[in-house]
Short mmCIF file of C-alpha atoms and ligand atoms in Angstrom, two decimals:
data_model
loop_
_atom_site.label_atom_id
_atom_site.label_comp_id
_atom_site.label_asym_id
_atom_site.label_seq_id
_atom_site.Cartn_x
_atom_site.Cartn_y
_atom_site.Cartn_z
CA MET S 12 -6.32 1.40 -15.80
CA TYR S 13 -6.32 -2.39 -16.01
CA LEU S 14 -3.54 -4.14 -14.11
CA TYR S 15 -2.74 -7.78 -13.56
CA ASN S 16 -3.32 -8.51 -9.90
CA SER S 17 -1.19 -11.39 -8.61
CA LEU S 18 -3.74 -11.91 -5.86
CA SER S 19 -6.66 -12.70 -8.18
CA HIS S 20 -4.47 -14.03 -11.03
CA LYS S 21 -6.23 -11.82 -13.55
CA LYS S 22 -6.31 -8.33 -15.02
CA GLU S 23 -8.56 -6.05 -13.04
CA LEU S 24 -9.71 -2.48 -13.30
CA PHE S 25 -7.63 -0.51 -10.81
CA VAL S 26 -9.90 1.29 -8.35
CA PRO S 27 -8.23 2.86 -5.29
CA ASN S 28 -10.00 2.88 -1.93
CA ASN S 29 -10.01 6.66 -2.00
CA PRO S 30 -10.06 8.32 -5.43
CA GLU S 31 -8.22 11.33 -3.96
CA ILE S 32 -5.02 9.41 -3.30
CA VAL S 33 -3.48 6.12 -4.35
CA LYS S 34 -1.55 4.47 -1.56
CA MET S 35 1.39 2.61 -3.03
CA TYR S 36 4.10 0.61 -1.29
CA THR S 37 7.22 -0.80 -2.92
CA CYS S 38 9.85 -3.03 -1.32
CA GLY S 39 13.18 -1.23 -1.29
CA PRO S 40 16.72 -2.51 -1.64
CA THR S 41 18.76 -4.51 0.82
CA VAL S 42 21.68 -2.14 1.10
CA TYR S 43 24.59 -4.56 1.50
CA HIS S 44 25.86 -4.11 -2.05
CA TYR S 45 25.22 -2.18 -5.24
CA ALA S 46 21.91 -2.81 -6.97
CA HIS S 47 22.37 -4.89 -10.09
CA ILE S 48 20.55 -3.93 -13.27
CA GLY S 49 18.03 -6.73 -12.60
CA ASN S 50 16.99 -5.08 -9.33
CA LEU S 51 16.82 -1.82 -11.24
CA ARG S 52 14.48 -3.32 -13.85
CA THR S 53 11.99 -3.78 -11.01
CA TYR S 54 12.46 -0.18 -9.84
CA ILE S 55 12.14 1.18 -13.39
CA MET S 56 8.83 -0.62 -13.91
CA GLU S 57 7.53 0.50 -10.52
CA ASP S 58 8.52 4.04 -11.45
CA VAL S 59 6.56 3.72 -14.69
CA LEU S 60 3.58 2.39 -12.74
CA GLU S 61 3.64 5.33 -10.34
CA LYS S 62 4.03 7.84 -13.18
CA ALA S 63 1.27 6.16 -15.23
CA LEU S 64 -1.08 6.45 -12.25
CA ARG S 65 -0.19 10.12 -11.88
CA TYR S 66 -0.54 10.60 -15.66
CA SER S 67 -4.06 9.22 -15.53
CA GLY S 68 -4.96 11.84 -12.93
CA TYR S 69 -4.36 10.22 -9.55
CA ASN S 70 -2.41 11.61 -6.68
CA VAL S 71 -0.03 8.95 -5.44
CA LYS S 72 1.67 8.58 -2.09
CA ARG S 73 4.46 6.09 -2.50
CA VAL S 74 6.44 4.60 0.37
CA MET S 75 9.61 2.52 0.18
CA ASN S 76 11.64 0.81 2.89
CA ILE S 77 15.39 0.44 2.98
CA THR S 78 16.34 -2.99 4.33
CA ASP S 79 19.27 -2.32 6.63
CA VAL S 80 18.61 -5.14 9.10
CA GLY S 81 17.05 -8.59 9.25
CA HIS S 82 17.35 -9.89 5.66
CA LEU S 83 19.19 -13.14 6.12
CA ALA S 84 21.26 -14.83 3.45
CA SER S 85 18.38 -17.22 2.81
CA ASP S 86 14.85 -15.86 2.46
CA ALA S 87 13.82 -18.78 4.69
CA ASP S 88 15.13 -17.18 7.90
CA THR S 89 18.49 -18.91 7.94
CA GLY S 90 22.04 -17.82 7.35
CA GLU S 91 23.83 -14.68 8.28
CA ASP S 92 22.28 -11.21 8.00
CA LYS S 93 23.17 -9.85 4.55
CA MET S 94 24.15 -6.52 6.10
CA VAL S 95 26.63 -8.20 8.46
CA LYS S 96 28.09 -10.09 5.52
CA GLY S 97 28.49 -6.83 3.59
CA ALA S 98 30.14 -5.10 6.54
CA LYS S 99 32.64 -7.96 6.98
CA ARG S 100 33.41 -8.01 3.27
CA GLU S 101 34.39 -4.35 3.39
CA ASN S 102 35.73 -4.10 6.90
CA LYS S 103 33.22 -1.42 7.80
CA SER S 104 30.34 -1.08 10.24
CA VAL S 105 26.83 -2.11 9.25
CA MET S 106 25.63 1.49 9.40
CA GLU S 107 28.51 2.66 7.18
CA ILE S 108 27.63 -0.01 4.64
CA ALA S 109 23.94 0.91 4.82
CA GLN S 110 24.63 4.59 4.22
CA TYR S 111 27.06 3.98 1.41
CA TYR S 112 24.84 1.59 -0.54
CA THR S 113 21.67 3.59 0.11
CA ASP S 114 23.37 6.61 -1.47
CA ALA S 115 24.67 4.44 -4.32
CA PHE S 116 21.16 3.08 -4.90
CA PHE S 117 19.59 6.52 -5.21
CA ALA S 118 22.45 7.71 -7.42
CA ASP S 119 21.67 4.81 -9.78
CA CYS S 120 17.97 5.64 -9.63
CA GLU S 121 18.70 9.23 -10.57
CA LYS S 122 20.73 8.15 -13.58
CA LEU S 123 17.79 6.03 -14.72
CA ASN S 124 15.22 8.79 -14.08
CA ILE S 125 13.56 6.76 -11.33
CA LYS S 126 11.71 9.22 -9.14
CA LYS S 127 12.37 9.10 -5.40
CA PRO S 128 9.38 7.75 -3.46
CA ASP S 129 7.52 10.28 -1.29
CA VAL S 130 8.61 8.46 1.86
CA ILE S 131 11.80 6.44 2.29
CA GLU S 132 12.13 4.66 5.61
CA PRO S 133 15.10 2.59 6.79
CA ALA S 134 14.01 -0.58 8.60
CA THR S 135 16.10 0.36 11.65
CA ASN S 136 13.84 3.42 12.21
CA CYS S 137 10.72 1.48 13.14
CA ILE S 138 11.66 -0.91 15.95
CA ASP S 139 8.78 0.27 18.19
CA GLU S 140 6.28 -0.44 15.42
CA TYR S 141 7.62 -4.01 14.96
CA ILE S 142 7.48 -4.68 18.68
CA HIS S 143 3.90 -3.45 18.81
CA MET S 144 2.82 -5.66 15.90
CA VAL S 145 4.58 -8.72 17.33
CA GLU S 146 2.99 -8.13 20.75
CA THR S 147 -0.46 -7.90 19.13
CA LEU S 148 0.09 -11.07 17.09
CA LEU S 149 1.18 -12.92 20.24
CA ALA S 150 -1.85 -11.63 22.15
CA ASN S 151 -4.16 -12.75 19.30
CA GLY S 152 -2.71 -16.24 19.27
CA LYS S 153 -1.23 -15.74 15.80
CA ALA S 154 2.35 -16.02 16.96
CA TYR S 155 4.36 -18.03 19.49
CA PHE S 156 7.62 -17.63 21.35
CA VAL S 157 9.98 -20.58 21.37
CA GLY S 158 13.72 -21.06 21.66
CA GLY S 159 14.29 -17.32 22.03
CA ASN S 160 12.49 -16.30 18.81
CA VAL S 161 8.94 -15.19 18.04
CA TYR S 162 7.39 -17.03 15.10
CA PHE S 163 4.27 -16.39 13.09
CA ASP S 164 1.96 -19.42 13.25
CA THR S 165 0.83 -20.10 9.67
CA SER S 166 -1.59 -22.83 10.84
CA THR S 167 -3.87 -20.05 12.13
CA LEU S 168 -4.59 -18.93 8.54
CA ASP S 169 -7.37 -20.14 6.26
CA LYS S 170 -5.11 -19.73 3.22
CA TYR S 171 -1.40 -19.12 3.30
CA TYR S 172 -0.24 -19.41 -0.34
CA VAL S 173 -2.21 -16.48 -1.70
CA PHE S 174 -0.18 -15.94 -4.87
CA ASN S 175 0.53 -19.42 -6.10
CA ASP S 176 -1.63 -21.96 -7.81
CA HIS S 177 1.02 -24.57 -7.03
CA ASP S 178 0.39 -27.56 -4.93
CA GLU S 179 1.15 -26.35 -1.41
CA GLU S 180 3.40 -29.30 -0.58
CA ASP S 181 5.45 -28.89 -3.77
CA LEU S 182 6.01 -25.25 -3.14
CA ALA S 183 7.02 -25.81 0.45
CA THR S 184 9.60 -28.45 -0.39
CA GLY S 185 10.89 -26.50 -3.38
CA VAL S 186 11.58 -23.43 -1.37
CA ARG S 187 13.02 -25.23 1.61
CA GLU S 188 15.32 -27.44 -0.44
CA GLY S 189 18.85 -27.38 0.89
CA VAL S 190 17.82 -25.25 3.85
CA GLU S 191 18.35 -26.60 7.30
CA GLU S 192 15.06 -26.94 9.13
CA ASP S 193 14.55 -24.75 12.17
CA THR S 194 13.26 -27.29 14.71
CA ASN S 195 11.58 -24.57 16.76
CA LYS S 196 8.96 -24.04 14.08
CA LYS S 197 5.57 -25.66 14.61
CA ASN S 198 4.83 -25.61 10.87
CA LYS S 199 7.39 -25.55 8.12
CA ASN S 200 6.21 -22.21 6.71
CA ASP S 201 6.21 -20.39 10.04
CA PHE S 202 8.58 -17.46 9.92
CA VAL S 203 10.47 -15.38 12.42
CA LEU S 204 8.97 -12.07 13.55
CA TRP S 205 11.62 -11.31 16.14
CA PHE S 206 14.98 -13.00 16.68
CA THR S 207 16.89 -13.13 19.91
CA LYS S 208 18.65 -16.36 19.04
CA SER S 209 20.08 -16.95 15.68
CA LYS S 210 22.92 -19.29 14.84
CA PHE S 211 24.92 -16.18 14.06
CA GLU S 212 25.48 -14.42 17.34
CA ASP S 213 27.50 -11.62 15.80
CA GLN S 214 24.44 -9.69 14.59
CA ALA S 215 25.64 -6.10 14.81
CA LEU S 216 22.42 -4.22 15.48
CA LYS S 217 20.21 -5.31 18.35
CA TRP S 218 17.42 -3.72 20.34
CA ASP S 219 15.76 -4.40 23.63
CA SER S 220 12.33 -6.04 23.38
CA PRO S 221 9.85 -7.88 25.62
CA TRP S 222 11.47 -11.14 24.36
CA GLY S 223 15.05 -10.13 25.03
CA VAL S 224 17.68 -8.23 23.10
CA GLY S 225 17.33 -9.01 19.41
CA TYR S 226 16.30 -7.85 15.98
CA PRO S 227 13.31 -8.04 13.65
CA GLY S 228 12.69 -10.58 10.92
CA TRP S 229 12.80 -9.31 7.36
CA HIS S 230 9.10 -9.43 6.44
CA ILE S 231 7.72 -7.41 9.33
CA GLU S 232 9.46 -4.23 8.25
CA CYS S 233 7.36 -3.83 5.11
CA SER S 234 4.04 -4.40 6.92
CA CYS S 235 4.87 -1.90 9.66
CA ILE S 236 6.48 0.76 7.46
CA SER S 237 3.53 0.62 5.08
CA MET S 238 0.99 0.96 7.92
CA LYS S 239 2.99 3.73 9.58
CA HIS S 240 2.78 5.95 6.51
CA LEU S 241 -0.22 4.68 4.56
CA GLY S 242 -2.60 3.42 7.24
CA GLU S 243 -4.48 0.15 7.42
CA ASP S 244 -5.69 -0.04 3.80
CA LEU S 245 -3.18 -0.22 1.04
CA ASP S 246 -4.15 0.13 -2.63
CA ILE S 247 -1.14 -1.37 -4.36
CA HIS S 248 2.01 -3.16 -3.29
CA ALA S 249 4.82 -3.81 -5.74
CA GLY S 250 8.06 -5.75 -5.89
CA GLY S 251 10.06 -8.23 -7.93
CA ILE S 252 8.43 -11.59 -8.61
CA ASP S 253 10.86 -13.40 -6.27
CA ASN S 254 9.36 -11.36 -3.44
CA ALA S 255 5.91 -12.92 -3.94
CA PHE S 256 7.06 -15.91 -1.91
CA PRO S 257 7.92 -15.95 0.91
CA HIS S 258 8.25 -12.18 1.49
CA HIS S 259 4.89 -10.84 0.31
CA THR S 260 3.05 -13.98 1.33
CA ASN S 261 4.35 -13.45 4.86
CA GLU S 262 3.61 -9.73 4.77
CA ILE S 263 -0.04 -10.52 4.01
CA ALA S 264 -0.20 -13.25 6.67
CA GLN S 265 1.04 -11.02 9.48
CA SER S 266 -0.65 -7.78 8.32
CA GLU S 267 -4.12 -9.26 7.96
CA SER S 268 -3.78 -11.25 11.19
CA TYR S 269 -2.79 -8.03 12.94
CA LEU S 270 -5.51 -5.88 11.36
CA GLY S 271 -8.31 -8.44 11.30
CA HIS S 272 -9.25 -7.37 7.75
CA LYS S 273 -7.95 -7.33 4.19
CA TRP S 274 -4.86 -5.19 3.85
CA CYS S 275 -3.86 -4.62 0.22
CA ASN S 276 -6.07 -4.89 -2.87
CA TYR S 277 -3.58 -5.08 -5.77
CA TRP S 278 -0.22 -6.82 -5.99
CA PHE S 279 2.08 -5.86 -8.85
CA HIS S 280 5.05 -8.13 -9.53
CA VAL S 281 7.83 -7.42 -11.99
CA HIS S 282 9.41 -10.46 -13.60
CA HIS S 283 13.12 -11.01 -13.66
CA LEU S 284 15.95 -9.83 -15.76
CA ASN S 285 17.95 -12.94 -16.53
CA THR S 286 21.26 -13.55 -18.15
CA ASP S 287 21.50 -16.30 -20.75
CA THR S 288 22.77 -18.56 -17.96
CA GLY S 289 19.83 -17.85 -15.63
CA LYS S 290 18.75 -15.41 -12.96
CA MET S 291 20.92 -12.37 -12.44
CA SER S 292 22.40 -12.25 -8.98
CA LYS S 293 24.92 -10.27 -7.01
CA SER S 294 27.12 -13.26 -6.35
CA LYS S 295 27.14 -14.80 -9.83
CA GLY S 296 29.57 -13.96 -12.64
CA GLU S 297 29.95 -10.42 -13.88
CA PHE S 298 28.12 -8.08 -11.52
CA LEU S 299 26.14 -5.79 -13.78
CA THR S 300 25.65 -2.31 -12.37
CA VAL S 301 24.67 1.02 -13.92
CA SER S 302 28.24 2.23 -13.38
CA LEU S 303 29.55 -0.74 -15.33
CA LEU S 304 27.20 0.08 -18.23
CA GLU S 305 28.44 3.68 -18.15
CA LYS S 306 32.05 2.53 -18.07
CA LYS S 307 31.37 0.51 -21.19
CA GLY S 308 30.02 3.66 -22.84
CA TYR S 309 26.26 3.11 -22.53
CA ASP S 310 23.86 5.91 -21.74
CA PRO S 311 21.68 4.73 -18.79
CA MET S 312 18.70 5.83 -20.90
CA ALA S 313 19.52 3.02 -23.32
CA TYR S 314 18.99 0.57 -20.44
CA ARG S 315 15.73 2.27 -19.47
CA LEU S 316 14.52 1.97 -23.07
CA PHE S 317 15.65 -1.67 -23.12
CA CYS S 318 13.42 -2.33 -20.09
CA LEU S 319 10.47 -0.37 -21.47
CA GLN S 320 10.58 -2.33 -24.71
CA SER S 321 9.38 -5.44 -22.93
CA HIS S 322 6.36 -6.15 -20.75
CA TYR S 323 6.93 -6.23 -17.01
CA ARG S 324 5.28 -9.65 -16.69
CA ARG S 325 7.76 -11.34 -18.96
CA ASN S 326 11.24 -12.43 -18.11
CA LEU S 327 13.73 -10.28 -19.94
CA VAL S 328 17.03 -11.69 -21.14
CA PHE S 329 19.99 -9.41 -20.87
CA SER S 330 22.82 -9.66 -23.38
CA TRP S 331 25.25 -7.04 -24.60
CA GLU S 332 23.85 -7.52 -28.08
CA ASN S 333 20.31 -6.76 -26.86
CA LEU S 334 21.55 -3.70 -25.02
CA ASP S 335 23.46 -2.57 -28.13
CA ASN S 336 20.22 -2.75 -30.10
CA ALA S 337 18.46 -0.59 -27.52
CA ALA S 338 21.37 1.88 -27.51
CA VAL S 339 21.24 2.24 -31.30
CA ALA S 340 17.45 2.61 -31.20
CA TYR S 341 17.77 5.31 -28.53
CA GLU S 342 20.39 7.24 -30.48
CA LYS S 343 18.31 7.13 -33.66
CA LEU S 344 15.20 8.18 -31.78
CA ILE S 345 16.90 11.20 -30.25
CA ALA S 346 18.52 12.15 -33.58
CA LYS S 347 15.09 12.09 -35.20
CA ILE S 348 13.54 14.20 -32.44
CA ALA S 349 16.44 16.68 -32.77
CA THR S 350 15.28 17.49 -36.30
CA LEU S 351 11.81 18.60 -35.14
CA LYS S 352 11.14 22.33 -35.08
CA ASN S 353 8.58 24.15 -33.00
CA ASP S 354 6.63 25.26 -36.04
CA GLY S 355 3.30 26.63 -34.92
CA GLU S 356 0.03 25.73 -33.25
CA ILE S 357 -0.68 22.28 -31.84
CA GLU S 358 -3.15 20.35 -33.98
CA THR S 359 -5.66 19.23 -31.37
CA GLU S 360 -7.29 16.40 -33.28
CA ALA S 361 -4.00 14.70 -34.11
CA PHE S 362 -2.73 15.32 -30.59
CA ASN S 363 -5.75 13.65 -28.98
CA LYS S 364 -5.71 10.70 -31.34
CA LEU S 365 -2.04 9.92 -30.72
CA LYS S 366 -2.33 10.53 -26.99
CA ALA S 367 -5.25 8.09 -26.82
CA ARG S 368 -3.01 5.40 -28.33
CA PHE S 369 -0.40 5.99 -25.63
CA GLU S 370 -3.00 6.01 -22.85
CA GLY S 371 -4.52 2.83 -24.20
CA ALA S 372 -1.13 1.11 -23.96
CA LEU S 373 -0.61 2.16 -20.34
CA ASN S 374 -4.15 1.32 -19.36
CA GLY S 375 -3.81 -2.17 -20.79
CA ASP S 376 -1.74 -3.63 -17.95
CA LEU S 377 1.09 -1.13 -18.36
CA ASN S 378 2.09 -2.23 -21.83
CA THR S 379 5.25 -0.18 -22.12
CA SER S 380 6.42 -1.76 -25.36
CA VAL S 381 3.25 -0.55 -27.07
CA ALA S 382 3.70 2.82 -25.33
CA VAL S 383 7.19 3.04 -26.89
CA THR S 384 5.66 2.18 -30.27
CA ALA S 385 3.31 5.13 -29.76
CA VAL S 386 6.43 7.36 -29.72
CA TYR S 387 7.38 6.08 -33.18
CA ASP S 388 3.78 6.59 -34.32
CA VAL S 389 4.14 10.25 -33.34
CA LEU S 390 7.32 10.63 -35.36
CA LYS S 391 5.67 9.06 -38.41
CA ALA S 392 2.39 10.98 -38.05
CA LYS S 393 1.27 13.56 -40.60
CA CYS S 394 0.82 16.39 -38.09
CA ASN S 395 3.18 19.36 -37.67
CA ASP S 396 6.34 19.25 -35.57
CA ALA S 397 4.87 21.39 -32.79
CA THR S 398 2.20 18.73 -32.21
CA LYS S 399 4.85 16.02 -32.23
CA LEU S 400 6.99 17.87 -29.71
CA ALA S 401 4.00 18.43 -27.44
CA LEU S 402 3.11 14.73 -27.58
CA LEU S 403 6.66 13.63 -26.86
CA ALA S 404 6.83 15.95 -23.84
CA ASP S 405 3.52 14.54 -22.66
CA PHE S 406 4.55 10.87 -23.05
CA ASP S 407 7.90 11.49 -21.41
CA GLN S 408 6.14 12.30 -18.13
CA VAL S 409 5.75 8.52 -17.90
CA LEU S 410 8.54 7.13 -20.06
CA SER S 411 11.20 9.47 -18.61
CA LEU S 412 13.61 8.87 -21.48
CA ASN S 413 14.78 12.51 -21.67
CA LEU S 414 13.24 12.64 -25.15
CA LEU S 415 13.32 16.41 -25.46
CA SER S 416 16.31 17.30 -23.31
CA ALA S 417 18.54 14.69 -24.98
CA ALA S 418 17.44 15.99 -28.39
CA GLU S 419 18.20 19.56 -27.29
CA ASN S 420 21.64 18.46 -26.04
CA LEU S 421 22.31 16.73 -29.34
CA ARG S 422 21.34 19.88 -31.27
CA LYS S 423 23.68 21.95 -29.11
CA LYS S 424 26.49 19.45 -29.61
CA GLN S 425 25.97 19.46 -33.35
CA ALA S 426 25.96 23.27 -33.40
CA GLU S 427 29.16 23.36 -31.32
CA GLU S 428 30.82 20.88 -33.64
CA GLU S 429 29.80 22.93 -36.62
CA ALA S 430 31.11 26.11 -34.99
CA ALA S 431 34.39 24.41 -34.06
CA ASN S 432 34.82 23.26 -37.64
CA ALA S 433 33.74 26.55 -39.18
CA ASP S 434 35.77 27.50 -42.21
CA PRO S 435 34.60 30.56 -44.22
CA GLU S 436 36.42 29.43 -47.39
CA ILE S 437 34.70 26.02 -47.36
CA ASP S 438 31.36 27.58 -46.40
CA ALA S 439 31.65 29.92 -49.39
CA LEU S 440 32.39 27.01 -51.75
CA VAL S 441 29.49 24.99 -50.35
CA ALA S 442 27.19 28.00 -50.79
CA ALA S 443 28.44 28.47 -54.37
CA ARG S 444 27.72 24.78 -55.09
CA THR S 445 24.20 25.11 -53.68
CA ALA S 446 23.61 28.21 -55.84
CA ALA S 447 24.94 26.39 -58.93
CA LYS S 448 22.63 23.44 -58.25
CA LYS S 449 19.70 25.78 -57.83
CA ALA S 450 20.56 27.44 -61.17
CA LYS S 451 20.72 23.91 -62.66
CA ASN S 452 24.38 24.47 -63.48
CA PHE S 453 25.30 20.90 -62.52
CA ALA S 454 28.69 20.95 -64.21
CA GLU S 455 29.73 23.84 -61.96
CA ALA S 456 28.20 22.13 -58.91
CA ASP S 457 30.20 18.98 -59.64
CA ARG S 458 33.38 20.99 -60.25
CA ILE S 459 33.03 22.61 -56.82
CA ARG S 460 32.32 19.23 -55.21
CA ASP S 461 35.58 17.90 -56.75
CA GLU S 462 37.48 20.97 -55.62
CA LEU S 463 36.22 20.41 -52.08
CA LYS S 464 37.08 16.72 -52.30
CA ALA S 465 40.62 17.63 -53.26
CA MET S 466 40.74 19.80 -50.14
CA GLY S 467 39.69 16.74 -48.07
CA VAL S 468 36.12 17.92 -47.56
CA GLU S 469 33.11 15.65 -47.94
CA ILE S 470 29.69 17.10 -48.73
CA ILE S 471 26.55 15.63 -47.16
CA ASP S 472 23.16 16.66 -48.53
CA THR S 473 20.49 16.40 -45.79
CA PRO S 474 16.84 17.48 -45.64
CA GLN S 475 18.07 20.36 -43.45
CA GLY S 476 20.52 21.58 -46.09
CA THR S 477 24.03 20.76 -47.19
CA LYS S 478 26.58 19.93 -44.50
CA TRP S 479 30.26 19.19 -44.81
CA ARG S 480 32.95 17.44 -42.86
CA LYS S 481 36.70 17.00 -43.19
CA VAL S 482 37.66 13.40 -44.01
P1 AMP N 529 17.01 -6.86 -2.87
O1 AMP N 529 17.90 -5.66 -2.86
O2 AMP N 529 17.72 -8.15 -3.03
O3 AMP N 529 16.07 -6.87 -1.67
O4 AMP N 529 16.09 -6.74 -4.18
C1 AMP N 529 15.54 -5.53 -4.60
C2 AMP N 529 14.42 -5.77 -5.61
O5 AMP N 529 14.92 -6.33 -6.81
C3 AMP N 529 13.32 -6.70 -5.12
O6 AMP N 529 12.06 -6.15 -5.46
C4 AMP N 529 13.59 -7.98 -5.89
O7 AMP N 529 12.42 -8.73 -6.06
C5 AMP N 529 14.10 -7.43 -7.21
N1 AMP N 529 14.95 -8.37 -7.98
C6 AMP N 529 15.90 -9.21 -7.53
N2 AMP N 529 16.51 -9.87 -8.56
C7 AMP N 529 15.93 -9.42 -9.69
C8 AMP N 529 16.10 -9.68 -11.10
N3 AMP N 529 17.02 -10.55 -11.54
N4 AMP N 529 15.32 -9.03 -11.98
C9 AMP N 529 14.38 -8.14 -11.56
N5 AMP N 529 14.18 -7.83 -10.27
C10 AMP N 529 14.93 -8.45 -9.33
ZN1 ZN N 530 9.08 -5.79 1.35
#
C-alpha cells in the first residue's frame, strides 16, 4: 500500500517494522464536549485506514488515548484546561464529564461503523509513565524546570519543524499570534511537559510528582500511551491535520529525545471538514453532531459515504445540500443492491478483476472515492448477482457502509409494506391484467388498468414484476 507520509512529504510504500503486526496509534478525543462531525471525519478515515491494512492481510494493533486532562484551551500551553471548562459549563465534576463524553464519543463511532481501537487508554491512567519520561528528559538535558513547570527544550533538537516546509520564523509567529508569551520558556517553541503552576489554579485533577503537585502537558500523553502499548517503534501515527503542529511535532521531539532513536515511520494526517464559513469548531455556529444529523432525518451511513466520496488529504466542505446528495446516492445504492438475488456460483474471473480495481484504489494512498466508484462498477458489471453480492460483502469490510444489511432491511421493509397492503381482490385484478398482456389482449389489459384506477390503485411495472399502490 502506498500512503502519503507527512514526514517525508511524499507517497511511500508502507512497510511495517514487523510484517506480523502493524503498530498504529491514533490521537483520541478531548472529552469535554460531543465530537462534531469534523472530528468524526478524521476518525472515519482512520477507521478506513485500519480496515484497509487488515484487508491487505496485516494484523493491526491500534491504540487510542482519551484526553481527559492537560489539553488547554490554546494548543500553545495557555488558557484553562478544556476539561475544567466543560465541567464548569455543566456543573459537574471533570470525571463525570469525561465519562459522559467518552461514552457519547463511542456511541457516535458505533453509529458510523467506526471500529473500537484494540486499546483505549484515558490520559489520567498513565501518570507514572509521564513522570518517568519527564525525569529521563531532565536527566538527558532535554528538559528544564523553571517557575514550577517542566519544559521541553527545543533548542536541543537538530530539527524541530518536521512536518512543515514553512519558514520556521513564520510558522512560529503564526501559531503564537494572540497568545500571551510564557516568560519562563527559553525558546518560544518550548512546551510544558509537567505543570505545577498554571495561571489557572483551579485545575481539578492533580498528582504528586518530583516537581510538586501538578498535572501533565497535553502532548506527553500520546508519546507515553503509545510506548506503553506498542513499544519503542511505531509504524504509523494518525490524527487530524491540525494536530501536526504543535501536537505531533512535540510528540516526536520528546519521544525521540527520550528514546535516542527514530520513533514513528509514517504519519497520516486527515484534512479538515470545513463549513462554507471556515473550519468547523465546537464553539462556532451550529454545532454539528451525529445526533443532530439523525434528528434531521439523515442515516449516519449517508455521512460516512459523504466522507468516503472525497480523499482524506483534501479539505471537505460540509453543506446540507452536499449531505443531501450523499443521502440520495446512498438510498439509490441500497435500493439497487436490494434487487440483487443470490443466483448461483461466483464467477471467479469477474470477481478477481473487480476486486483488483478496489484494491488498487486503496493501495493508491487510500483513494476512497475511487473505491466507492468500484462499488458502482460492480453493480454495472456483466457478471451474475451472486458475484456482485460477494464483491460487495468483500468491499464492505473496509467501507463499512452496511451495503448488504441495509439492502436486506430494505427488502424486509418492502415485503412488510406489501403484506400490510395486501388485497386479494386487487391482486387478482393485477394478475388478470398480466395474463391479458401476456396473451396480447391489450384492450383487456387497459380495461383492467382503468378499473383499478377507478378504485384508486396505481400500477407500477418493474423489472421484478408488476406492483401496485393505493393513491
Ligand atoms: P479533539 O477532540 O479536539 O482533540 O479532536 C479530535 C480529532 O479531530 C483530532 O484528530 C483533530 O485533529 C480532529 N479535528 C478537529 N477539527 C477537525 C475538523 N474540522 N475536521 C476534521 N478533523 C478535525
Ligand atoms: Zn495525540
